[in-house]
Amino acid sequence: MMAYRTVPAEMRVKKIIHMLLHIIAIVMGIIGLCAVFRYHNMINLGDMYSLHSWIGLTTFILYCLQWLVGFLVFMVGRSSVTKERMIGWHMVAGRALLFMSICAALTGLMEKAQFLGLKYQHEARLVNFLGLSILLFGVFVDLSIVYGRYI
């Protein structure tokens, strides 16, 4: 959505940039998931045992489905009526995925802090600051999506 607000180009170009940025994110997500599963196998740690992993994998799967539906509806020749009906749902689903990714990041930070035994050290404050920064980033991204036409 940010590509539509920030790129000064015609709508078709904005759509392509939006789609390509999400393809890059999907590729990076696949690389990240492969690295996580490989690392867990290397150190003999179980997979999918935490809330963080459940939220994260669910978010990634839904993100891929969101991309596929968006591609089929908005890039492959669909009627303008279908596009108009779907755009609201597409934006709501995108915002929900933003919130889910924030939840995955925050639960991952807390899981790592607990695993490392961080309580009152400087590292614990850094984790808290990073968590608040991620949360605020998500809030401001969402606000820019919702109120972008007024800013």
PDB file of C-alpha atoms in Angstrom:
ATOM      1  CA  MET A   1       0.000   0.000   0.000  1.00  0.00           C
ATOM      2  CA  MET A   2       2.876   2.342   0.718  1.00  0.00           C
ATOM      3  CA  ALA A   3       3.924   2.150  -2.956  1.00  0.00           C
ATOM      4  CA  TYR A   4       0.602   3.704  -3.916  1.00  0.00           C
ATOM      5  CA  ARG A   5       1.186   6.590  -1.520  1.00  0.00           C
ATOM      6  CA  THR A   6       4.859   7.276  -2.233  1.00  0.00           C
ATOM      7  CA  VAL A   7       5.613   6.422  -5.879  1.00  0.00           C
ATOM      8  CA  PRO A   8       4.790   9.264  -8.282  1.00  0.00           C
ATOM      9  CA  ALA A   9       3.747   7.165 -11.281  1.00  0.00           C
ATOM     10  CA  GLU A  10       0.683   5.959 -13.127  1.00  0.00           C
ATOM     11  CA  MET A  11      -1.541   3.365 -11.466  1.00  0.00           C
ATOM     12  CA  ARG A  12      -0.297   0.374 -13.509  1.00  0.00           C
ATOM     13  CA  VAL A  13       3.328   1.126 -12.539  1.00  0.00           C
ATOM     14  CA  LYS A  14       2.324   1.476  -8.880  1.00  0.00           C
ATOM     15  CA  LYS A  15       0.566  -1.904  -9.034  1.00  0.00           C
ATOM     16  CA  ILE A  16       3.645  -3.570 -10.497  1.00  0.00           C
ATOM     17  CA  ILE A  17       5.942  -2.001  -7.879  1.00  0.00           C
ATOM     18  CA  HIS A  18       3.524  -3.052  -5.115  1.00  0.00           C
ATOM     19  CA  MET A  19       3.448  -6.613  -6.476  1.00  0.00           C
ATOM     20  CA  LEU A  20       7.233  -6.834  -6.913  1.00  0.00           C
ATOM     21  CA  LEU A  21       7.932  -5.573  -3.386  1.00  0.00           C
ATOM     22  CA  HIS A  22       5.659  -8.283  -2.034  1.00  0.00           C
ATOM     23  CA  ILE A  23       7.341 -10.937  -4.200  1.00  0.00           C
ATOM     24  CA  ILE A  24      10.670  -9.867  -2.707  1.00  0.00           C
ATOM     25  CA  ALA A  25       9.158 -10.148   0.782  1.00  0.00           C
ATOM     26  CA  ILE A  26       7.847 -13.648   0.014  1.00  0.00           C
ATOM     27  CA  VAL A  27      11.254 -14.786  -1.268  1.00  0.00           C
ATOM     28  CA  MET A  28      12.929 -13.365   1.848  1.00  0.00           C
ATOM     29  CA  GLY A  29      10.301 -15.093   4.001  1.00  0.00           C
ATOM     30  CA  ILE A  30      11.000 -18.440   2.328  1.00  0.00           C
ATOM     31  CA  ILE A  31      14.735 -17.975   2.885  1.00  0.00           C
ATOM     32  CA  GLY A  32      14.086 -17.073   6.532  1.00  0.00           C
ATOM     33  CA  LEU A  33      11.824 -20.067   7.130  1.00  0.00           C
ATOM     34  CA  CYS A  34      14.348 -22.423   5.522  1.00  0.00           C
ATOM     35  CA  ALA A  35      17.096 -20.979   7.727  1.00  0.00           C
ATOM     36  CA  VAL A  36      14.989 -21.379  10.882  1.00  0.00           C
ATOM     37  CA  PHE A  37      14.054 -25.001  10.183  1.00  0.00           C
ATOM     38  CA  ARG A  38      17.646 -25.837   9.196  1.00  0.00           C
ATOM     39  CA  TYR A  39      18.988 -24.201  12.385  1.00  0.00           C
ATOM     40  CA  HIS A  40      16.466 -26.038  14.562  1.00  0.00           C
ATOM     41  CA  ASN A  41      17.484 -29.343  12.956  1.00  0.00           C
ATOM     42  CA  MET A  42      21.164 -28.506  13.429  1.00  0.00           C
ATOM     43  CA  ILE A  43      20.799 -27.923  17.191  1.00  0.00           C
ATOM     44  CA  ASN A  44      18.106 -30.602  17.692  1.00  0.00           C
ATOM     45  CA  LEU A  45      15.391 -28.130  18.677  1.00  0.00           C
ATOM     46  CA  GLY A  46      11.749 -28.865  17.946  1.00  0.00           C
ATOM     47  CA  ASP A  47       9.763 -26.939  15.379  1.00  0.00           C
ATOM     48  CA  MET A  48       6.416 -25.203  15.736  1.00  0.00           C
ATOM     49  CA  TYR A  49       6.241 -25.479  19.530  1.00  0.00           C
ATOM     50  CA  SER A  50       5.647 -21.838  20.445  1.00  0.00           C
ATOM     51  CA  LEU A  51       2.982 -19.207  19.938  1.00  0.00           C
ATOM     52  CA  HIS A  52       5.567 -17.209  17.994  1.00  0.00           C
ATOM     53  CA  SER A  53       6.042 -20.017  15.473  1.00  0.00           C
ATOM     54  CA  TRP A  54       2.305 -20.589  15.079  1.00  0.00           C
ATOM     55  CA  ILE A  55       1.564 -16.902  14.537  1.00  0.00           C
ATOM     56  CA  GLY A  56       4.565 -16.492  12.250  1.00  0.00           C
ATOM     57  CA  LEU A  57       3.864 -19.442   9.967  1.00  0.00           C
ATOM     58  CA  THR A  58       0.135 -18.660   9.826  1.00  0.00           C
ATOM     59  CA  THR A  59       0.946 -15.066   8.931  1.00  0.00           C
ATOM     60  CA  PHE A  60       3.332 -16.137   6.187  1.00  0.00           C
ATOM     61  CA  ILE A  61       0.868 -18.620   4.671  1.00  0.00           C
ATOM     62  CA  LEU A  62      -1.937 -16.041   4.717  1.00  0.00           C
ATOM     63  CA  TYR A  63       0.461 -13.453   3.269  1.00  0.00           C
ATOM     64  CA  CYS A  64       1.213 -15.759   0.336  1.00  0.00           C
ATOM     65  CA  LEU A  65      -2.514 -16.370  -0.181  1.00  0.00           C
ATOM     66  CA  GLN A  66      -3.140 -12.613  -0.027  1.00  0.00           C
ATOM     67  CA  TRP A  67      -0.517 -12.094  -2.722  1.00  0.00           C
ATOM     68  CA  LEU A  68      -1.983 -14.840  -4.925  1.00  0.00           C
ATOM     69  CA  VAL A  69      -5.551 -13.517  -4.633  1.00  0.00           C
ATOM     70  CA  GLY A  70      -4.320  -9.965  -5.232  1.00  0.00           C
ATOM     71  CA  PHE A  71      -2.415 -11.074  -8.318  1.00  0.00           C
ATOM     72  CA  LEU A  72      -5.385 -12.972  -9.736  1.00  0.00           C
ATOM     73  CA  VAL A  73      -7.873 -10.189  -9.043  1.00  0.00           C
ATOM     74  CA  PHE A  74      -5.867  -7.033  -9.733  1.00  0.00           C
ATOM     75  CA  MET A  75      -3.158  -8.033 -12.222  1.00  0.00           C
ATOM     76  CA  VAL A  76      -4.872 -10.701 -14.315  1.00  0.00           C
ATOM     77  CA  GLY A  77      -7.706  -9.221 -16.353  1.00  0.00           C
ATOM     78  CA  ARG A  78     -10.718  -9.091 -14.030  1.00  0.00           C
ATOM     79  CA  SER A  79     -13.695  -6.796 -14.411  1.00  0.00           C
ATOM     80  CA  SER A  80     -13.620  -3.411 -12.749  1.00  0.00           C
ATOM     81  CA  VAL A  81     -16.676  -4.430 -10.695  1.00  0.00           C
ATOM     82  CA  THR A  82     -14.762  -7.372  -9.219  1.00  0.00           C
ATOM     83  CA  LYS A  83     -11.768  -5.157  -8.495  1.00  0.00           C
ATOM     84  CA  GLU A  84     -13.960  -2.561  -6.794  1.00  0.00           C
ATOM     85  CA  ARG A  85     -15.595  -5.236  -4.643  1.00  0.00           C
ATOM     86  CA  MET A  86     -12.276  -6.792  -3.675  1.00  0.00           C
ATOM     87  CA  ILE A  87     -10.139  -3.713  -2.964  1.00  0.00           C
ATOM     88  CA  GLY A  88     -11.668  -3.107   0.474  1.00  0.00           C
ATOM     89  CA  TRP A  89     -11.190  -6.729   1.500  1.00  0.00           C
ATOM     90  CA  HIS A  90      -7.659  -6.700   0.097  1.00  0.00           C
ATOM     91  CA  MET A  91      -6.760  -3.645   2.163  1.00  0.00           C
ATOM     92  CA  VAL A  92      -8.353  -5.027   5.344  1.00  0.00           C
ATOM     93  CA  ALA A  93      -6.548  -8.348   4.893  1.00  0.00           C
ATOM     94  CA  GLY A  94      -3.267  -6.504   4.320  1.00  0.00           C
ATOM     95  CA  ARG A  95      -3.738  -4.496   7.496  1.00  0.00           C
ATOM     96  CA  ALA A  96      -4.601  -7.657   9.438  1.00  0.00           C
ATOM     97  CA  LEU A  97      -1.413  -9.265   8.135  1.00  0.00           C
ATOM     98  CA  LEU A  98       0.543  -6.201   9.263  1.00  0.00           C
ATOM     99  CA  PHE A  99      -0.850  -6.655  12.782  1.00  0.00           C
ATOM    100  CA  MET A 100      -0.161 -10.403  12.689  1.00  0.00           C
ATOM    101  CA  SER A 101       3.446  -9.808  11.624  1.00  0.00           C
ATOM    102  CA  ILE A 102       3.873  -7.352  14.500  1.00  0.00           C
ATOM    103  CA  CYS A 103       2.524  -9.995  16.888  1.00  0.00           C
ATOM    104  CA  ALA A 104       4.931 -12.561  15.445  1.00  0.00           C
ATOM    105  CA  ALA A 105       7.880 -10.190  15.841  1.00  0.00           C
ATOM    106  CA  LEU A 106       6.958  -9.248  19.418  1.00  0.00           C
ATOM    107  CA  THR A 107       6.370 -12.836  20.529  1.00  0.00           C
ATOM    108  CA  GLY A 108       9.668 -13.796  18.877  1.00  0.00           C
ATOM    109  CA  LEU A 109      11.508 -11.092  20.802  1.00  0.00           C
ATOM    110  CA  MET A 110       9.965 -12.213  24.078  1.00  0.00           C
ATOM    111  CA  GLU A 111      10.702 -15.870  23.333  1.00  0.00           C
ATOM    112  CA  LYS A 112      14.351 -15.087  22.590  1.00  0.00           C
ATOM    113  CA  ALA A 113      14.687 -12.884  25.686  1.00  0.00           C
ATOM    114  CA  GLN A 114      13.222 -15.648  27.844  1.00  0.00           C
ATOM    115  CA  PHE A 115      15.442 -18.272  26.200  1.00  0.00           C
ATOM    116  CA  LEU A 116      18.533 -16.157  26.909  1.00  0.00           C
ATOM    117  CA  GLY A 117      17.396 -15.447  30.470  1.00  0.00           C
ATOM    118  CA  LEU A 118      17.399 -11.666  30.088  1.00  0.00           C
ATOM    119  CA  LYS A 119      15.802 -10.024  33.126  1.00  0.00           C
ATOM    120  CA  TYR A 120      17.347  -6.782  34.303  1.00  0.00           C
ATOM    121  CA  GLN A 121      20.353  -6.471  32.038  1.00  0.00           C
ATOM    122  CA  HIS A 122      20.955  -3.829  29.417  1.00  0.00           C
ATOM    123  CA  GLU A 123      20.071  -6.380  26.729  1.00  0.00           C
ATOM    124  CA  ALA A 124      16.584  -6.720  28.219  1.00  0.00           C
ATOM    125  CA  ARG A 125      16.071  -2.971  27.875  1.00  0.00           C
ATOM    126  CA  LEU A 126      17.255  -3.166  24.292  1.00  0.00           C
ATOM    127  CA  VAL A 127      14.724  -5.932  23.581  1.00  0.00           C
ATOM    128  CA  ASN A 128      11.961  -3.837  25.160  1.00  0.00           C
ATOM    129  CA  PHE A 129      12.979  -0.767  23.161  1.00  0.00           C
ATOM    130  CA  LEU A 130      13.080  -2.800  19.959  1.00  0.00           C
ATOM    131  CA  GLY A 131       9.637  -4.240  20.727  1.00  0.00           C
ATOM    132  CA  LEU A 132       8.147  -0.803  21.321  1.00  0.00           C
ATOM    133  CA  SER A 133       9.802   0.464  18.144  1.00  0.00           C
ATOM    134  CA  ILE A 134       8.289  -2.372  16.102  1.00  0.00           C
ATOM    135  CA  LEU A 135       4.875  -1.695  17.616  1.00  0.00           C
ATOM    136  CA  LEU A 136       5.054   2.051  16.936  1.00  0.00           C
ATOM    137  CA  PHE A 137       6.314   1.437  13.410  1.00  0.00           C
ATOM    138  CA  GLY A 138       3.279  -0.755  12.750  1.00  0.00           C
ATOM    139  CA  VAL A 139       0.903   1.809  14.222  1.00  0.00           C
ATOM    140  CA  PHE A 140       2.332   4.596  12.071  1.00  0.00           C
ATOM    141  CA  VAL A 141       2.327   2.462   8.924  1.00  0.00           C
ATOM    142  CA  ASP A 142      -1.325   1.636   9.576  1.00  0.00           C
ATOM    143  CA  LEU A 143      -2.171   5.284  10.204  1.00  0.00           C
ATOM    144  CA  SER A 144      -0.487   6.277   6.954  1.00  0.00           C
ATOM    145  CA  ILE A 145      -2.588   3.694   5.119  1.00  0.00           C
ATOM    146  CA  VAL A 146      -5.870   4.741   6.709  1.00  0.00           C
ATOM    147  CA  TYR A 147      -5.288   8.498   6.679  1.00  0.00           C
ATOM    148  CA  GLY A 148      -2.863   8.731   3.758  1.00  0.00           C
ATOM    149  CA  ARG A 149      -5.161  10.890   1.668  1.00  0.00           C
ATOM    150  CA  TYR A 150      -5.226  13.522   4.435  1.00  0.00           C
ATOM    151  CA  ILE A 151      -1.479  13.640   5.047  1.00  0.00           C
TER     152      ILE A 151
END
